[in-house]
mmCIF file of N, CA and C in Angstrom:
data_model
loop_
_atom_site.group_PDB
_atom_site.id
_atom_site.type_symbol
_atom_site.label_atom_id
_atom_site.label_comp_id
_atom_site.label_asym_id
_atom_site.label_seq_id
_atom_site.Cartn_x
_atom_site.Cartn_y
_atom_site.Cartn_z
ATOM 1 N N MET E 1 8.709 2.318 10.393
ATOM 2 C CA MET E 1 7.990 1.305 9.827
ATOM 3 C C MET E 1 8.603 0.230 9.897
ATOM 4 N N GLY E 2 7.898 -0.867 9.997
ATOM 5 C CA GLY E 2 8.641 -2.261 9.785
ATOM 6 C C GLY E 2 8.998 -2.512 8.454
ATOM 7 N N LYS E 3 9.610 -3.848 8.494
ATOM 8 C CA LYS E 3 10.086 -4.320 7.092
ATOM 9 C C LYS E 3 8.967 -4.640 6.016
ATOM 10 N N THR E 4 8.958 -4.076 5.010
ATOM 11 C CA THR E 4 7.909 -4.083 3.843
ATOM 12 C C THR E 4 8.748 -4.485 2.627
ATOM 13 N N TYR E 5 7.916 -5.320 1.711
ATOM 14 C CA TYR E 5 8.483 -5.985 0.581
ATOM 15 C C TYR E 5 8.602 -4.754 -0.903
ATOM 16 N N ILE E 6 7.340 -3.878 -0.824
ATOM 17 C CA ILE E 6 7.387 -3.044 -1.772
ATOM 18 C C ILE E 6 7.930 -1.353 -1.420
ATOM 19 N N PRO E 7 9.167 -1.152 -1.865
ATOM 20 C CA PRO E 7 9.312 0.464 -1.606
ATOM 21 C C PRO E 7 8.357 1.507 -1.792
ATOM 22 N N ILE E 8 8.095 2.370 -0.780
ATOM 23 C CA ILE E 8 7.204 3.385 -1.307
ATOM 24 C C ILE E 8 8.221 4.684 -1.429
ATOM 25 N N THR E 9 8.017 5.295 -2.823
ATOM 26 C CA THR E 9 8.843 6.428 -3.009
ATOM 27 C C THR E 9 8.493 7.720 -2.396
ATOM 28 N N GLU E 10 9.041 8.783 -2.442
ATOM 29 C CA GLU E 10 8.821 10.077 -1.940
ATOM 30 C C GLU E 10 7.529 10.576 -2.631
ATOM 31 N N ALA E 11 7.605 10.501 -4.108
ATOM 32 C CA ALA E 11 6.285 10.992 -4.879
ATOM 33 C C ALA E 11 4.984 9.954 -4.580
ATOM 34 N N ASN E 12 5.266 8.677 -4.274
ATOM 35 C CA ASN E 12 4.108 8.008 -3.723
ATOM 36 C C ASN E 12 3.449 8.444 -2.432
ATOM 37 N N LYS E 13 4.255 8.712 -1.722
ATOM 38 C CA LYS E 13 4.055 9.175 -0.409
ATOM 39 C C LYS E 13 3.123 10.666 -0.333
ATOM 40 N N LYS E 14 3.799 11.574 -1.306
ATOM 41 C CA LYS E 14 3.229 12.638 -1.373
ATOM 42 C C LYS E 14 1.669 12.780 -2.084
ATOM 43 N N ASN E 15 1.635 11.758 -2.647
ATOM 44 C CA ASN E 15 -0.023 11.522 -3.342
ATOM 45 C C ASN E 15 -0.976 11.159 -2.212
ATOM 46 N N ILE E 16 -0.391 10.042 -1.580
ATOM 47 C CA ILE E 16 -1.159 9.637 -0.444
ATOM 48 C C ILE E 16 -1.285 10.760 0.587
ATOM 49 N N LEU E 17 -0.428 11.495 1.012
ATOM 50 C CA LEU E 17 -0.537 12.359 1.999
ATOM 51 C C LEU E 17 -1.473 13.615 1.561
ATOM 52 N N ASN E 18 -1.282 13.825 0.257
ATOM 53 C CA ASN E 18 -2.008 14.952 -0.187
ATOM 54 C C ASN E 18 -3.511 14.623 -0.205
ATOM 55 N N PHE E 19 -3.864 13.412 -0.734
ATOM 56 C CA PHE E 19 -5.168 12.959 -0.589
ATOM 57 C C PHE E 19 -5.775 12.770 0.722
ATOM 58 N N ILE E 20 -5.159 12.403 1.838
ATOM 59 C CA ILE E 20 -5.607 12.144 3.231
ATOM 60 C C ILE E 20 -5.931 13.964 3.802
ATOM 61 N N GLY E 21 -4.917 14.792 3.338
ATOM 62 C CA GLY E 21 -5.088 16.029 3.819
ATOM 63 C C GLY E 21 -6.067 16.827 3.008
ATOM 64 N N MET E 22 -6.526 16.517 1.877
ATOM 65 C CA MET E 22 -7.770 17.047 1.325
ATOM 66 C C MET E 22 -8.862 16.276 2.037
ATOM 67 N N CYS E 23 -9.104 15.282 2.292
ATOM 68 C CA CYS E 23 -10.022 14.546 2.938
ATOM 69 C C CYS E 23 -10.232 15.130 4.074
ATOM 70 N N ARG E 24 -9.186 15.485 4.980
ATOM 71 C CA ARG E 24 -9.390 16.064 6.432
ATOM 72 C C ARG E 24 -9.964 17.463 5.998
ATOM 73 N N MET E 25 -9.412 18.205 5.276
ATOM 74 C CA MET E 25 -9.684 19.764 5.322
ATOM 75 C C MET E 25 -11.179 19.800 4.819
ATOM 76 N N ASN E 26 -11.809 19.003 4.069
ATOM 77 C CA ASN E 26 -13.012 18.941 3.796
ATOM 78 C C ASN E 26 -14.135 18.202 4.367
ATOM 79 N N GLY E 27 -13.335 17.714 5.572
ATOM 80 C CA GLY E 27 -14.354 17.008 6.619
ATOM 81 C C GLY E 27 -14.910 15.777 6.294
ATOM 82 N N LEU E 28 -14.136 15.095 5.390
ATOM 83 C CA LEU E 28 -14.790 13.732 4.737
ATOM 84 C C LEU E 28 -14.650 12.520 5.955
ATOM 85 N N GLU E 29 -13.676 12.551 6.733
ATOM 86 C CA GLU E 29 -13.348 11.668 7.839
ATOM 87 C C GLU E 29 -14.364 11.544 8.449
ATOM 88 N N GLY E 30 -15.050 10.524 8.813
ATOM 89 C CA GLY E 30 -16.379 10.493 9.754
ATOM 90 C C GLY E 30 -17.546 10.616 9.071
ATOM 91 N N MET E 31 -17.580 11.390 7.828
ATOM 92 C CA MET E 31 -18.756 11.674 7.154
ATOM 93 C C MET E 31 -18.993 10.367 6.018
ATOM 94 N N ALA E 32 -18.022 10.058 5.627
ATOM 95 C CA ALA E 32 -17.853 9.326 4.315
ATOM 96 C C ALA E 32 -16.664 8.138 4.521
ATOM 97 N N GLU E 33 -16.716 7.501 3.628
ATOM 98 C CA GLU E 33 -15.551 6.607 3.730
ATOM 99 C C GLU E 33 -14.751 6.730 2.297
ATOM 100 N N PRO E 34 -13.807 8.018 2.249
ATOM 101 C CA PRO E 34 -13.225 8.259 0.755
ATOM 102 C C PRO E 34 -12.241 6.931 0.597
ATOM 103 N N SER E 35 -11.726 6.997 -0.554
ATOM 104 C CA SER E 35 -11.042 5.770 -1.152
ATOM 105 C C SER E 35 -10.326 6.476 -2.425
ATOM 106 N N PHE E 36 -9.147 6.037 -2.434
ATOM 107 C CA PHE E 36 -8.185 6.314 -3.663
ATOM 108 C C PHE E 36 -7.403 5.282 -4.218
ATOM 109 N N SER E 37 -7.389 5.177 -5.484
ATOM 110 C CA SER E 37 -6.329 4.163 -5.922
ATOM 111 C C SER E 37 -5.523 4.576 -6.936
ATOM 112 N N PHE E 38 -4.221 4.279 -7.102
ATOM 113 C CA PHE E 38 -3.511 4.900 -8.194
ATOM 114 C C PHE E 38 -2.691 3.618 -8.466
ATOM 115 N N LYS E 39 -1.938 3.833 -9.750
ATOM 116 C CA LYS E 39 -0.842 2.967 -10.070
ATOM 117 C C LYS E 39 0.547 3.473 -10.328
ATOM 118 N N ASP E 40 1.751 2.964 -9.958
ATOM 119 C CA ASP E 40 2.824 3.368 -10.248
ATOM 120 C C ASP E 40 3.678 2.340 -11.088
ATOM 121 N N ILE E 41 4.138 2.511 -12.313
ATOM 122 C CA ILE E 41 4.612 1.519 -12.976
ATOM 123 C C ILE E 41 6.274 1.932 -12.906
ATOM 124 N N ARG E 42 6.783 0.602 -12.328
ATOM 125 C CA ARG E 42 8.369 0.828 -12.204
ATOM 126 C C ARG E 42 9.044 -0.279 -12.852
ATOM 127 N N GLU E 43 10.254 0.446 -13.455
ATOM 128 C CA GLU E 43 11.174 -0.801 -14.338
ATOM 129 C C GLU E 43 11.633 -2.039 -13.490
ATOM 130 N N ASP E 44 11.727 -2.917 -13.948
ATOM 131 C CA ASP E 44 12.247 -4.215 -13.474
ATOM 132 C C ASP E 44 11.444 -4.450 -12.224
ATOM 133 N N ILE E 45 10.196 -4.123 -11.742
ATOM 134 C CA ILE E 45 8.926 -4.682 -10.919
ATOM 135 C C ILE E 45 7.863 -4.912 -11.760
ATOM 136 N N GLY E 46 7.465 -3.840 -12.330
ATOM 137 C CA GLY E 46 6.061 -3.794 -12.769
ATOM 138 C C GLY E 46 5.267 -3.056 -12.386
ATOM 139 N N THR E 47 3.833 -3.081 -12.344
ATOM 140 C CA THR E 47 2.996 -1.973 -12.089
ATOM 141 C C THR E 47 2.467 -2.495 -10.474
ATOM 142 N N ILE E 48 2.642 -1.304 -9.892
ATOM 143 C CA ILE E 48 2.184 -1.206 -8.381
ATOM 144 C C ILE E 48 1.094 -0.804 -7.983
ATOM 145 N N ILE E 49 0.051 -1.262 -7.462
ATOM 146 C CA ILE E 49 -1.218 -0.736 -7.173
ATOM 147 C C ILE E 49 -1.152 -0.361 -5.753
ATOM 148 N N PHE E 50 -1.757 1.043 -5.459
ATOM 149 C CA PHE E 50 -1.878 1.389 -4.237
ATOM 150 C C PHE E 50 -3.578 1.806 -3.954
ATOM 151 N N ASP E 51 -4.026 1.098 -2.866
ATOM 152 C CA ASP E 51 -5.288 1.468 -2.598
ATOM 153 C C ASP E 51 -5.247 2.333 -1.164
ATOM 154 N N VAL E 52 -5.865 3.151 -1.147
ATOM 155 C CA VAL E 52 -5.692 3.982 0.478
ATOM 156 C C VAL E 52 -7.332 4.124 0.389
ATOM 157 N N PHE E 53 -7.831 3.895 1.911
ATOM 158 C CA PHE E 53 -9.216 4.092 2.181
ATOM 159 C C PHE E 53 -9.198 4.388 3.806
ATOM 160 N N TYR E 54 -10.489 5.028 4.044
ATOM 161 C CA TYR E 54 -10.852 5.331 5.531
ATOM 162 C C TYR E 54 -11.893 4.512 5.818
ATOM 163 N N ASN E 55 -11.596 3.842 7.163
ATOM 164 C CA ASN E 55 -12.471 3.035 7.475
ATOM 165 C C ASN E 55 -13.115 3.391 8.961
ATOM 166 N N CYS E 56 -14.203 3.844 8.976
ATOM 167 C CA CYS E 56 -14.708 4.302 10.350
ATOM 168 C C CYS E 56 -15.785 3.261 10.676
ATOM 169 N N ARG E 57 -16.288 2.188 9.999
ATOM 170 C CA ARG E 57 -17.502 1.605 10.509
ATOM 171 C C ARG E 57 -16.857 0.135 11.267
ATOM 172 N N GLY E 58 -15.796 -0.163 11.466
ATOM 173 C CA GLY E 58 -15.136 -1.254 11.570
ATOM 174 C C GLY E 58 -15.380 -1.447 13.333
ATOM 175 N N ILE E 59 -14.886 -2.399 13.765
ATOM 176 C CA ILE E 59 -14.713 -2.612 15.317
ATOM 177 C C ILE E 59 -13.439 -1.967 15.965
ATOM 178 N N THR E 60 -12.348 -1.643 14.822
ATOM 179 C CA THR E 60 -11.359 -1.035 15.547
ATOM 180 C C THR E 60 -11.553 0.750 15.293
ATOM 181 N N GLU E 61 -10.435 1.187 16.006
ATOM 182 C CA GLU E 61 -10.727 2.866 15.912
ATOM 183 C C GLU E 61 -10.664 3.141 14.476
ATOM 184 N N PRO E 62 -11.344 4.524 14.184
ATOM 185 C CA PRO E 62 -11.281 4.959 12.634
ATOM 186 C C PRO E 62 -9.883 5.234 12.300
ATOM 187 N N SER E 63 -9.441 4.842 11.071
ATOM 188 C CA SER E 63 -8.208 5.001 10.653
ATOM 189 C C SER E 63 -8.198 5.058 9.111
ATOM 190 N N TRP E 64 -7.108 5.524 8.452
ATOM 191 C CA TRP E 64 -6.761 5.181 7.079
ATOM 192 C C TRP E 64 -5.992 3.891 6.964
ATOM 193 N N ASN E 65 -6.227 3.261 5.931
ATOM 194 C CA ASN E 65 -5.630 2.007 5.607
ATOM 195 C C ASN E 65 -5.125 1.953 4.288
ATOM 196 N N MET E 66 -4.096 1.502 4.167
ATOM 197 C CA MET E 66 -3.489 1.315 2.764
ATOM 198 C C MET E 66 -3.175 -0.062 2.267
ATOM 199 N N THR E 67 -3.470 -0.622 1.089
ATOM 200 C CA THR E 67 -2.806 -1.937 0.402
ATOM 201 C C THR E 67 -1.761 -1.448 -0.803
ATOM 202 N N VAL E 68 -0.828 -2.288 -0.490
ATOM 203 C CA VAL E 68 0.189 -1.916 -1.851
ATOM 204 C C VAL E 68 0.510 -3.215 -2.492
ATOM 205 N N LYS E 69 0.172 -3.569 -3.487
ATOM 206 C CA LYS E 69 0.398 -4.669 -4.236
ATOM 207 C C LYS E 69 0.929 -4.990 -5.379
ATOM 208 N N VAL E 70 1.525 -5.895 -5.774
ATOM 209 C CA VAL E 70 2.238 -5.899 -7.170
ATOM 210 C C VAL E 70 2.393 -7.522 -7.715
ATOM 211 N N ASP E 71 1.940 -8.022 -8.804
ATOM 212 C CA ASP E 71 2.392 -9.272 -9.304
ATOM 213 C C ASP E 71 3.492 -9.217 -10.196
ATOM 214 N N SER E 72 4.723 -9.876 -10.096
ATOM 215 C CA SER E 72 5.683 -9.504 -10.851
ATOM 216 C C SER E 72 6.178 -10.894 -11.165
ATOM 217 N N ASP E 73 6.782 -10.700 -12.329
ATOM 218 C CA ASP E 73 7.771 -11.506 -13.043
ATOM 219 C C ASP E 73 9.318 -11.642 -12.547
ATOM 220 N N VAL E 74 9.437 -10.651 -11.395
ATOM 221 C CA VAL E 74 10.618 -10.539 -10.890
ATOM 222 C C VAL E 74 10.751 -10.894 -9.464
ATOM 223 N N ARG E 75 11.745 -11.370 -8.885
ATOM 224 C CA ARG E 75 11.761 -11.812 -7.526
ATOM 225 C C ARG E 75 12.894 -10.615 -7.134
ATOM 226 N N PHE E 76 12.232 -9.424 -6.449
ATOM 227 C CA PHE E 76 13.033 -8.133 -6.254
ATOM 228 C C PHE E 76 13.208 -7.662 -4.804
ATOM 229 N N HIS E 77 12.842 -8.653 -3.673
ATOM 230 C CA HIS E 77 13.015 -8.548 -2.135
ATOM 231 C C HIS E 77 14.209 -9.156 -1.775
ATOM 232 N N ASP E 78 14.671 -10.176 -2.246
ATOM 233 C CA ASP E 78 15.933 -10.890 -1.924
ATOM 234 C C ASP E 78 16.831 -11.299 -3.239
ATOM 235 N N SER E 79 18.012 -11.902 -2.870
ATOM 236 C CA SER E 79 18.653 -11.914 -3.872
ATOM 237 C C SER E 79 18.697 -13.511 -4.401
ATOM 238 N N ALA E 80 17.565 -14.286 -4.107
ATOM 239 C CA ALA E 80 17.289 -15.411 -4.827
ATOM 240 C C ALA E 80 16.777 -15.142 -6.442
ATOM 241 N N ALA E 81 17.012 -16.080 -7.191
ATOM 242 C CA ALA E 81 17.036 -15.824 -8.608
ATOM 243 C C ALA E 81 15.807 -15.972 -9.033
ATOM 244 N N SER E 82 14.883 -15.231 -9.897
ATOM 245 C CA SER E 82 13.801 -15.288 -10.609
ATOM 246 C C SER E 82 13.596 -16.613 -11.492
ATOM 247 N N LYS E 83 12.603 -17.512 -11.296
ATOM 248 C CA LYS E 83 12.457 -18.580 -12.243
ATOM 249 C C LYS E 83 11.743 -18.661 -13.298
ATOM 250 N N ALA E 84 12.006 -19.093 -14.447
ATOM 251 C CA ALA E 84 10.739 -18.789 -15.429
ATOM 252 C C ALA E 84 9.338 -19.987 -15.140
ATOM 253 N N GLY E 85 8.272 -19.456 -15.331
ATOM 254 C CA GLY E 85 6.867 -19.865 -14.911
ATOM 255 C C GLY E 85 6.766 -19.738 -13.633
ATOM 256 N N GLU E 86 7.345 -18.667 -12.869
ATOM 257 C CA GLU E 86 6.691 -18.308 -11.453
ATOM 258 C C GLU E 86 6.367 -16.945 -11.611
ATOM 259 N N THR E 87 5.337 -16.301 -10.785
ATOM 260 C CA THR E 87 4.528 -14.972 -10.800
ATOM 261 C C THR E 87 4.799 -14.839 -9.184
ATOM 262 N N TYR E 88 5.285 -13.740 -8.910
ATOM 263 C CA TYR E 88 5.594 -13.324 -7.644
ATOM 264 C C TYR E 88 4.653 -12.540 -7.083
ATOM 265 N N CYS E 89 3.924 -12.602 -6.233
ATOM 266 C CA CYS E 89 2.772 -11.633 -5.722
ATOM 267 C C CYS E 89 3.349 -11.062 -4.037
ATOM 268 N N TYR E 90 3.230 -9.742 -3.965
ATOM 269 C CA TYR E 90 3.791 -9.094 -2.889
ATOM 270 C C TYR E 90 2.468 -8.493 -2.652
ATOM 271 N N LEU E 91 2.279 -8.169 -1.062
ATOM 272 C CA LEU E 91 1.111 -7.458 -0.666
ATOM 273 C C LEU E 91 1.463 -6.675 0.686
ATOM 274 N N ASP E 92 1.821 -5.517 0.936
ATOM 275 C CA ASP E 92 1.914 -4.781 1.969
ATOM 276 C C ASP E 92 0.695 -4.088 2.682
ATOM 277 N N SER E 93 0.558 -4.024 3.724
ATOM 278 C CA SER E 93 -0.601 -3.442 4.279
ATOM 279 C C SER E 93 -0.279 -2.237 5.535
ATOM 280 N N TYR E 94 -0.934 -1.364 5.401
ATOM 281 C CA TYR E 94 -0.462 -0.120 6.407
ATOM 282 C C TYR E 94 -1.605 0.343 7.134
ATOM 283 N N ARG E 95 -1.370 1.044 7.915
ATOM 284 C CA ARG E 95 -2.569 1.887 8.806
ATOM 285 C C ARG E 95 -1.999 3.352 9.105
ATOM 286 N N ILE E 96 -2.678 4.352 9.213
ATOM 287 C CA ILE E 96 -2.539 5.496 9.640
ATOM 288 C C ILE E 96 -3.730 6.075 10.324
ATOM 289 N N GLU E 97 -3.055 6.307 11.634
ATOM 290 C CA GLU E 97 -4.238 6.562 12.898
ATOM 291 C C GLU E 97 -4.785 7.919 11.926
ATOM 292 N N LYS E 98 -6.117 8.060 12.576
ATOM 293 C CA LYS E 98 -6.984 9.278 12.150
ATOM 294 C C LYS E 98 -6.279 10.694 12.305
ATOM 295 N N ASP E 99 -5.681 11.052 13.707
ATOM 296 C CA ASP E 99 -4.970 12.333 13.556
ATOM 297 C C ASP E 99 -3.250 12.062 13.168
ATOM 298 N N SER E 100 -2.839 11.317 12.401
ATOM 299 C CA SER E 100 -1.755 10.990 12.215
ATOM 300 C C SER E 100 -1.247 11.006 10.713
ATOM 301 N N LEU E 101 -0.055 11.380 10.480
ATOM 302 C CA LEU E 101 0.558 10.962 8.894
ATOM 303 C C LEU E 101 1.373 9.900 8.802
ATOM 304 N N GLU E 102 1.538 9.019 10.010
ATOM 305 C CA GLU E 102 2.590 8.124 9.945
ATOM 306 C C GLU E 102 2.113 6.768 9.548
ATOM 307 N N PHE E 103 2.761 6.041 8.661
ATOM 308 C CA PHE E 103 2.432 4.791 8.226
ATOM 309 C C PHE E 103 2.983 3.578 9.014
ATOM 310 N N LYS E 104 2.015 2.766 9.460
ATOM 311 C CA LYS E 104 2.410 2.102 10.468
ATOM 312 C C LYS E 104 2.092 0.666 9.649
ATOM 313 N N THR E 105 3.022 -0.339 9.576
ATOM 314 C CA THR E 105 2.846 -1.696 8.959
ATOM 315 C C THR E 105 2.013 -2.368 9.442
ATOM 316 N N LYS E 106 1.053 -3.183 8.933
ATOM 317 C CA LYS E 106 0.251 -3.910 9.492
ATOM 318 C C LYS E 106 0.805 -5.355 9.007
ATOM 319 N N THR E 107 0.816 -5.865 7.817
ATOM 320 C CA THR E 107 1.435 -7.001 7.222
ATOM 321 C C THR E 107 2.281 -6.796 6.012
ATOM 322 N N SER E 108 3.008 -7.698 5.747
ATOM 323 C CA SER E 108 3.660 -7.964 4.636
ATOM 324 C C SER E 108 3.705 -9.446 3.939
ATOM 325 N N LYS E 109 3.018 -9.647 3.074
ATOM 326 C CA LYS E 109 2.953 -10.894 2.420
ATOM 327 C C LYS E 109 3.781 -11.382 1.300
ATOM 328 N N PHE E 110 4.454 -12.385 1.066
ATOM 329 C CA PHE E 110 5.020 -12.646 -0.248
ATOM 330 C C PHE E 110 4.355 -14.182 -0.798
ATOM 331 N N ASN E 111 4.115 -14.237 -1.828
ATOM 332 C CA ASN E 111 3.494 -15.641 -2.494
ATOM 333 C C ASN E 111 4.358 -15.921 -3.666
ATOM 334 N N VAL E 112 4.607 -17.086 -4.102
ATOM 335 C CA VAL E 112 5.093 -17.434 -5.129
ATOM 336 C C VAL E 112 4.086 -18.393 -6.150
ATOM 337 N N PHE E 113 3.564 -18.248 -7.186
ATOM 338 C CA PHE E 113 2.632 -18.976 -7.911
ATOM 339 C C PHE E 113 3.536 -19.597 -9.177
ATOM 340 N N SER E 114 3.378 -20.734 -9.510
ATOM 341 C CA SER E 114 3.923 -21.429 -10.537
ATOM 342 C C SER E 114 2.924 -21.866 -11.473
ATOM 343 N N PHE E 115 3.050 -21.809 -12.872
ATOM 344 C CA PHE E 115 2.357 -22.283 -13.787
ATOM 345 C C PHE E 115 2.927 -23.003 -15.058
#
């Protein structure tokens, strides 16, 4: 995997792979576009949202895709100090090939919003 902002824990990975495995065992790949969302509350970061979905209707090869996102008051990906009045928005995107269980990083984005 390439560099990403939001760490995926072993427990997160287990949840994601269990869902994909269940969909594969029940023949849902290609027959439907199953999706799964869950949240992980982490101390010092905030609530991380995982969205896992199967895409078989696009112009690319059918695959599992996942976005991992968090809006945080804490700047946790580097050593820069967090500033009052700023929200830090992180978004990592992954692709999991149809017959694979390997996460491949598509994009990682970091934005700062001040209010």
